[in-house]
Tab-separated table of C-alpha atoms in Angstrom:
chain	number	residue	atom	x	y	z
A	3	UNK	CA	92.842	104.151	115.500
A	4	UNK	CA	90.770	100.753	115.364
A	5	UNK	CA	89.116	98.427	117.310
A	6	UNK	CA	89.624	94.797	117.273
A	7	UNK	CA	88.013	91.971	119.338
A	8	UNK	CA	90.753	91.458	120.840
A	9	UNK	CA	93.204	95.242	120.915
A	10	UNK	CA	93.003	98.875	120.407
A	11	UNK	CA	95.483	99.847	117.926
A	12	UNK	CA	96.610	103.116	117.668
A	13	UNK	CA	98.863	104.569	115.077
A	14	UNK	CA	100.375	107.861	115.368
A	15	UNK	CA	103.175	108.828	112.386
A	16	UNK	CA	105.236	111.551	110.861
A	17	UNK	CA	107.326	109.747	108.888
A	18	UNK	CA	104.598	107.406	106.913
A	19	UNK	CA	105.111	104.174	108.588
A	20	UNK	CA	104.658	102.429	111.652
A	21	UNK	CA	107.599	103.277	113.100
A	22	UNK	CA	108.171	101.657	116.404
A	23	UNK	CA	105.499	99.065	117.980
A	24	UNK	CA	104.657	98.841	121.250
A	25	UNK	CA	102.009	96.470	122.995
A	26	UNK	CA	100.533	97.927	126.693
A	27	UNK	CA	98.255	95.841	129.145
A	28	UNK	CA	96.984	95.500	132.113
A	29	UNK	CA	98.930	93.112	134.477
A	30	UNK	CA	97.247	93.404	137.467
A	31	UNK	CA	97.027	95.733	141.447
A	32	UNK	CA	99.616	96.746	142.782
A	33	UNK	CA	98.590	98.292	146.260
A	34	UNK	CA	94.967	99.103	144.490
A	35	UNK	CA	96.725	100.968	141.517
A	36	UNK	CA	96.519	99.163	138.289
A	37	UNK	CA	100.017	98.033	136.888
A	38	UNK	CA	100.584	97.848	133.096
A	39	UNK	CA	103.426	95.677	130.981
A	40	UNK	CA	104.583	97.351	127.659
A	41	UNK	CA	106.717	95.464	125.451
A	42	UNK	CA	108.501	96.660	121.942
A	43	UNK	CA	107.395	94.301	119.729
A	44	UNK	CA	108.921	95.531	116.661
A	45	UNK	CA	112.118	99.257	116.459
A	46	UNK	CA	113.500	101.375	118.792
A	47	UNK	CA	113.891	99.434	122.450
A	48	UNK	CA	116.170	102.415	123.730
A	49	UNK	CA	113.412	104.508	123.930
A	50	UNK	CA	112.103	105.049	127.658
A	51	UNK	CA	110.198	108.507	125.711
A	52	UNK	CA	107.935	105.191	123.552
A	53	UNK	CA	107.110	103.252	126.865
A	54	UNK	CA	106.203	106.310	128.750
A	55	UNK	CA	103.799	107.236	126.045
A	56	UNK	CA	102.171	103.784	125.545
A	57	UNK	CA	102.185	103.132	129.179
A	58	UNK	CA	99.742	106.458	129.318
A	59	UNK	CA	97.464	105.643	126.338
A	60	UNK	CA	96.744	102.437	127.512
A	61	UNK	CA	96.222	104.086	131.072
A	62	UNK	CA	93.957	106.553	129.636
A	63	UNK	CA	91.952	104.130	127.428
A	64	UNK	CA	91.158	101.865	130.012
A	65	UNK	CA	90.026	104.464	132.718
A	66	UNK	CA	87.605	105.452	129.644
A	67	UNK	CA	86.498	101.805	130.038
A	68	UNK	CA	88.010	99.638	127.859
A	69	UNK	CA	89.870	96.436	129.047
A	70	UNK	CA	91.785	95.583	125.338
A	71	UNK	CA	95.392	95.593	125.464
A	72	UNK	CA	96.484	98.645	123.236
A	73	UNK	CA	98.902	98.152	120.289
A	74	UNK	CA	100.540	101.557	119.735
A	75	UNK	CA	103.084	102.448	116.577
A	76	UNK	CA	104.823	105.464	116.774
A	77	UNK	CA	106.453	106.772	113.711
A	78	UNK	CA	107.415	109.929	114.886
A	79	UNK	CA	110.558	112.163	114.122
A	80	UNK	CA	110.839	113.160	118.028
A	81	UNK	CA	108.461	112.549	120.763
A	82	UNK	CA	108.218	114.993	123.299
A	83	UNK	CA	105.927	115.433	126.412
A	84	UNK	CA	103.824	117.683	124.532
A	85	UNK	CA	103.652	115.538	121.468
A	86	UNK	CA	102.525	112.392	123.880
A	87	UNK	CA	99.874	114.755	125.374
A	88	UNK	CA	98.798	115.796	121.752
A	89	UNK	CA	98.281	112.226	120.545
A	90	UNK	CA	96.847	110.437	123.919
A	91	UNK	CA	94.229	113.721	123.656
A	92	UNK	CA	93.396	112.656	120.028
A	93	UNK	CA	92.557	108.993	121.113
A	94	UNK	CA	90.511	110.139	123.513
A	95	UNK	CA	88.470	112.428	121.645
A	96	UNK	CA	87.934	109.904	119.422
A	97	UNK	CA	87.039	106.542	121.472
A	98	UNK	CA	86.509	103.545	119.134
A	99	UNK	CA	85.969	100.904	121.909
């Protein structure tokens, strides 16, 4: 994980690289609820499992207080619920913003 002026970036792998890229942030309210946009910027787009996952990291790191947009690469062999709640745990453990 590492903090740039302007992004989070988080990388999460298994297999050694990148893997799929993913950019979540903030659009706006929606009924007083935040609303975020993720777009794959680079892999796997037939993923809904990816989205999910950076939809809820960038959720998470911005309750904690950070406004960035959050680049997320997931190289992982399968993501599971319990895998995304392992990883978004880690980044918050360790907050770099």
């Amino acid at each position: 994980m590492s903090a740039y002026a302007d992004r989070i970036m988080v990388v999460a792998t298994q297999l050694g690289t990148f893997g799929t890229v993913l950019l979540s942030r903030a659009d706006g309210l929606l009924e007083g609820k935040q609303t975020f946009t993720v777009d794959t910027l680079l892999g796997k787009r037939d993923e809904p499992a990816l989205i999910v996952c950076a939809r809820h990291m960038a959720e998470s790191i911005m309750t904690a207080g950070c406004n960035r947009p959050v680049l997320v690469c997931l190289g992982l062999k399968q993501l599971s619920f319990d895998a995304m709640r392992a990883i978004i745990k880690e980044v918050m453990a360790h907050p770099v913003w």
